[in-house]
Short mmCIF file of N, CA, C and O in Angstrom, two decimals:
data_model
loop_
_atom_site.label_atom_id
_atom_site.label_comp_id
_atom_site.label_asym_id
_atom_site.label_seq_id
_atom_site.Cartn_x
_atom_site.Cartn_y
_atom_site.Cartn_z
N MET A 199 0.85 -1.18 0.00
CA MET A 199 0.00 0.00 0.00
C MET A 199 0.89 1.23 0.00
O MET A 199 1.89 1.29 0.69
N THR A 200 0.51 2.22 -0.78
CA THR A 200 1.27 3.47 -0.83
C THR A 200 0.98 4.31 0.40
O THR A 200 -0.01 4.10 1.10
N ARG A 201 1.83 5.30 0.65
CA ARG A 201 1.61 6.21 1.76
C ARG A 201 0.27 6.92 1.60
O ARG A 201 -0.50 7.04 2.53
N ALA A 202 -0.02 7.39 0.37
CA ALA A 202 -1.29 8.10 0.11
C ALA A 202 -2.47 7.18 0.39
O ALA A 202 -3.47 7.61 0.97
N GLY A 203 -2.36 5.92 0.02
CA GLY A 203 -3.44 4.97 0.28
C GLY A 203 -3.63 4.73 1.76
O GLY A 203 -4.76 4.63 2.25
N ALA A 204 -2.52 4.62 2.48
CA ALA A 204 -2.60 4.41 3.93
C ALA A 204 -3.20 5.62 4.62
O ALA A 204 -4.04 5.49 5.52
N VAL A 205 -2.79 6.81 4.21
CA VAL A 205 -3.34 8.04 4.80
C VAL A 205 -4.84 8.12 4.54
O VAL A 205 -5.62 8.42 5.45
N GLU A 206 -5.25 7.83 3.32
CA GLU A 206 -6.68 7.87 2.99
C GLU A 206 -7.46 6.84 3.80
O GLU A 206 -8.56 7.12 4.27
N GLU A 207 -6.89 5.66 3.99
CA GLU A 207 -7.56 4.62 4.77
C GLU A 207 -7.75 5.07 6.22
O GLU A 207 -8.82 4.89 6.80
N VAL A 208 -6.71 5.64 6.81
CA VAL A 208 -6.80 6.14 8.19
C VAL A 208 -7.81 7.28 8.28
O VAL A 208 -8.65 7.31 9.19
N ASN A 209 -7.75 8.23 7.34
CA ASN A 209 -8.69 9.35 7.37
C ASN A 209 -10.13 8.88 7.23
O ASN A 209 -11.02 9.38 7.91
N THR A 210 -10.38 7.91 6.37
CA THR A 210 -11.72 7.36 6.21
C THR A 210 -12.20 6.73 7.51
O THR A 210 -13.34 6.92 7.93
N TRP A 211 -11.31 6.00 8.19
CA TRP A 211 -11.67 5.38 9.46
C TRP A 211 -11.99 6.45 10.51
O TRP A 211 -12.99 6.35 11.21
N ILE A 212 -11.15 7.48 10.60
CA ILE A 212 -11.38 8.53 11.59
C ILE A 212 -12.71 9.24 11.31
O ILE A 212 -13.50 9.46 12.23
N ARG A 213 -12.95 9.60 10.05
CA ARG A 213 -14.17 10.32 9.70
C ARG A 213 -15.42 9.50 9.96
O ARG A 213 -16.48 10.05 10.25
N GLY A 214 -15.33 8.19 9.84
CA GLY A 214 -16.50 7.34 10.02
C GLY A 214 -16.67 6.78 11.42
O GLY A 214 -17.66 6.12 11.72
N ASN A 215 -15.70 7.02 12.29
CA ASN A 215 -15.73 6.48 13.64
C ASN A 215 -16.71 7.26 14.50
O ASN A 215 -16.67 8.48 14.55
N THR A 216 -17.57 6.56 15.20
CA THR A 216 -18.56 7.22 16.05
C THR A 216 -18.13 7.26 17.51
O THR A 216 -18.90 7.66 18.37
N SER A 217 -16.89 6.87 17.80
CA SER A 217 -16.39 6.88 19.17
C SER A 217 -16.04 8.28 19.66
O SER A 217 -15.85 8.49 20.85
N TYR A 218 -15.95 9.22 18.75
CA TYR A 218 -15.55 10.58 19.09
C TYR A 218 -16.76 11.49 19.12
O TYR A 218 -17.75 11.26 18.45
N ASP A 219 -16.64 12.58 19.87
CA ASP A 219 -17.69 13.60 19.87
C ASP A 219 -17.70 14.37 18.56
O ASP A 219 -18.72 14.90 18.15
N GLY A 220 -16.55 14.45 17.92
CA GLY A 220 -16.44 15.16 16.65
C GLY A 220 -15.04 15.06 16.11
O GLY A 220 -14.13 14.60 16.78
N VAL A 221 -14.88 15.50 14.88
CA VAL A 221 -13.58 15.47 14.21
C VAL A 221 -13.38 16.81 13.51
O VAL A 221 -14.29 17.31 12.85
N ILE A 222 -12.24 17.41 13.70
CA ILE A 222 -11.87 18.60 12.94
C ILE A 222 -10.99 18.10 11.80
O ILE A 222 -9.90 17.59 12.03
N ASP A 223 -11.47 18.23 10.60
CA ASP A 223 -10.83 17.62 9.43
C ASP A 223 -9.86 18.61 8.77
O ASP A 223 -10.20 19.27 7.80
N PHE A 224 -8.66 18.69 9.31
CA PHE A 224 -7.65 19.60 8.77
C PHE A 224 -7.24 19.19 7.36
O PHE A 224 -6.96 20.04 6.53
N GLU A 225 -7.19 17.91 7.11
CA GLU A 225 -6.80 17.43 5.77
C GLU A 225 -7.77 17.96 4.72
O GLU A 225 -7.35 18.42 3.66
N ALA A 226 -9.05 17.91 5.02
CA ALA A 226 -10.06 18.40 4.07
C ALA A 226 -9.92 19.91 3.86
O ALA A 226 -10.24 20.41 2.79
N ALA A 227 -9.44 20.61 4.87
CA ALA A 227 -9.33 22.07 4.77
C ALA A 227 -8.21 22.52 3.84
O ALA A 227 -8.26 23.63 3.30
N VAL A 228 -7.21 21.68 3.64
CA VAL A 228 -6.04 22.10 2.86
C VAL A 228 -5.78 21.25 1.61
O VAL A 228 -4.85 21.54 0.86
N ARG A 229 -6.60 20.25 1.37
CA ARG A 229 -6.34 19.38 0.21
C ARG A 229 -6.77 20.04 -1.10
O ARG A 229 -7.63 20.91 -1.12
N ASP A 230 -6.16 19.59 -2.15
CA ASP A 230 -6.49 20.05 -3.51
C ASP A 230 -7.71 19.26 -3.98
O ASP A 230 -7.66 18.04 -4.05
N PRO A 231 -8.83 19.93 -4.27
CA PRO A 231 -10.02 19.19 -4.68
C PRO A 231 -9.83 18.40 -5.98
O PRO A 231 -10.51 17.40 -6.20
N GLU A 232 -8.91 18.83 -6.82
CA GLU A 232 -8.63 18.12 -8.07
C GLU A 232 -7.72 16.91 -7.85
O GLU A 232 -7.73 15.98 -8.63
N GLN A 233 -6.90 16.97 -6.79
CA GLN A 233 -5.97 15.90 -6.44
C GLN A 233 -6.04 15.70 -4.93
O GLN A 233 -5.17 16.19 -4.21
N PRO A 234 -7.08 15.03 -4.44
CA PRO A 234 -7.36 14.98 -2.99
C PRO A 234 -6.24 14.43 -2.11
O PRO A 234 -6.26 14.64 -0.91
N THR A 235 -5.27 13.75 -2.68
CA THR A 235 -4.17 13.24 -1.86
C THR A 235 -3.03 14.25 -1.73
O THR A 235 -2.01 13.95 -1.11
N LYS A 236 -3.22 15.44 -2.30
CA LYS A 236 -2.16 16.46 -2.27
C LYS A 236 -2.66 17.75 -1.64
O LYS A 236 -3.85 18.05 -1.66
N LEU A 237 -1.72 18.52 -1.10
CA LEU A 237 -2.04 19.85 -0.59
C LEU A 237 -2.41 20.77 -1.76
O LEU A 237 -1.81 20.67 -2.84
N LEU A 238 -3.34 21.66 -1.53
CA LEU A 238 -3.63 22.70 -2.50
C LEU A 238 -2.35 23.53 -2.66
O LEU A 238 -1.70 23.87 -1.66
N ALA A 239 -1.95 23.83 -3.86
CA ALA A 239 -0.68 24.52 -4.11
C ALA A 239 -0.55 25.81 -3.30
O ALA A 239 0.53 26.12 -2.80
N SER A 240 -1.63 26.54 -3.14
CA SER A 240 -1.56 27.81 -2.39
C SER A 240 -1.37 27.59 -0.89
O SER A 240 -1.12 28.54 -0.15
N PHE A 241 -1.49 26.35 -0.42
CA PHE A 241 -1.29 26.02 1.00
C PHE A 241 -0.02 25.21 1.23
O PHE A 241 0.28 24.83 2.35
N ASP A 242 0.75 24.94 0.19
CA ASP A 242 1.93 24.08 0.27
C ASP A 242 3.16 24.90 0.64
O ASP A 242 3.47 25.91 -0.01
N SER A 243 3.89 24.45 1.66
CA SER A 243 5.10 25.15 2.09
C SER A 243 6.26 24.95 1.12
O SER A 243 7.28 25.61 1.22
N GLY A 244 6.09 24.00 0.20
CA GLY A 244 7.16 23.71 -0.76
C GLY A 244 7.67 22.29 -0.65
O GLY A 244 8.27 21.77 -1.58
N ASP A 245 7.42 21.63 0.49
CA ASP A 245 7.87 20.25 0.64
C ASP A 245 6.78 19.24 0.31
O ASP A 245 6.98 18.04 0.40
N HIS A 246 5.61 19.74 -0.08
CA HIS A 246 4.46 18.92 -0.47
C HIS A 246 3.93 18.06 0.68
O HIS A 246 3.25 17.08 0.46
N LEU A 247 4.27 18.45 1.89
CA LEU A 247 3.84 17.70 3.07
C LEU A 247 3.28 18.62 4.15
O LEU A 247 2.25 18.31 4.75
N HIS A 248 3.94 19.75 4.37
CA HIS A 248 3.53 20.67 5.43
C HIS A 248 2.88 21.92 4.83
O HIS A 248 3.33 22.42 3.80
N PRO A 249 1.85 22.44 5.51
CA PRO A 249 1.21 23.65 5.01
C PRO A 249 2.08 24.89 5.27
O PRO A 249 2.91 24.90 6.17
N ASN A 250 1.84 25.91 4.46
CA ASN A 250 2.47 27.21 4.69
C ASN A 250 1.56 28.02 5.63
O ASN A 250 0.59 27.49 6.18
N ASP A 251 1.87 29.29 5.82
CA ASP A 251 1.07 30.11 6.73
C ASP A 251 -0.40 30.17 6.30
O ASP A 251 -1.30 30.10 7.14
N ALA A 252 -0.65 30.28 5.00
CA ALA A 252 -2.04 30.32 4.51
C ALA A 252 -2.74 28.99 4.79
O ALA A 252 -3.94 28.95 5.11
N GLY A 253 -2.01 27.90 4.69
CA GLY A 253 -2.57 26.58 5.00
C GLY A 253 -2.93 26.46 6.47
O GLY A 253 -3.99 25.94 6.81
N TYR A 254 -2.05 26.95 7.34
CA TYR A 254 -2.36 26.93 8.77
C TYR A 254 -3.55 27.82 9.08
O TYR A 254 -4.37 27.50 9.94
N GLU A 255 -3.68 28.92 8.37
CA GLU A 255 -4.85 29.78 8.56
C GLU A 255 -6.12 29.06 8.13
O GLU A 255 -7.15 29.15 8.80
N ALA A 256 -6.06 28.33 7.02
CA ALA A 256 -7.22 27.56 6.56
C ALA A 256 -7.57 26.48 7.58
O ALA A 256 -8.75 26.22 7.83
N MET A 257 -6.56 25.86 8.17
CA MET A 257 -6.82 24.86 9.20
C MET A 257 -7.48 25.48 10.42
O MET A 257 -8.44 24.92 10.97
N ALA A 258 -6.99 26.64 10.83
CA ALA A 258 -7.60 27.33 11.97
C ALA A 258 -9.05 27.71 11.68
O ALA A 258 -9.93 27.57 12.54
N SER A 259 -9.31 28.13 10.46
CA SER A 259 -10.67 28.51 10.07
C SER A 259 -11.61 27.31 10.03
O SER A 259 -12.83 27.47 10.10
N ALA A 260 -11.06 26.11 9.93
CA ALA A 260 -11.87 24.90 9.88
C ALA A 260 -12.37 24.47 11.25
O ALA A 260 -13.22 23.60 11.35
N VAL A 261 -11.86 25.10 12.30
CA VAL A 261 -12.28 24.74 13.66
C VAL A 261 -13.57 25.48 14.01
O VAL A 261 -13.57 26.71 14.09
N PRO A 262 -14.66 24.74 14.21
CA PRO A 262 -15.90 25.39 14.59
C PRO A 262 -15.83 25.80 16.07
O PRO A 262 -15.86 24.94 16.97
N LEU A 263 -15.70 27.07 16.33
CA LEU A 263 -15.48 27.54 17.70
C LEU A 263 -16.63 27.20 18.64
O LEU A 263 -16.45 27.12 19.85
N ALA A 264 -17.82 26.94 18.10
CA ALA A 264 -18.97 26.59 18.92
C ALA A 264 -18.75 25.29 19.72
O ALA A 264 -19.40 25.10 20.75
N ILE A 265 -17.83 24.45 19.27
CA ILE A 265 -17.61 23.20 20.01
C ILE A 265 -16.98 23.45 21.37
O ILE A 265 -16.99 22.58 22.23
N PHE A 266 -16.45 24.64 21.60
CA PHE A 266 -15.79 24.95 22.87
C PHE A 266 -16.72 25.62 23.87
O PHE A 266 -16.29 26.02 24.93
N LYS A 267 -17.98 25.73 23.54
CA LYS A 267 -18.94 26.36 24.47
C LYS A 267 -19.62 25.32 25.33
O LYS A 267 -19.82 24.23 25.01
#
């Protein structure tokens, strides 16, 4: 299995697991919709693995603050 396949398998398990109160899906916030196993180019730090500042901002925006009330 490739790394991308393993990551997708784990993400699918996490998203479908009902043991948690909720999931904040950072991967969905920064992925390229045309190539879902890759970071959106505007969020890529250059190593194709870690987000840049805009990517971290997108991840922060993905957190529904209402869950902390």
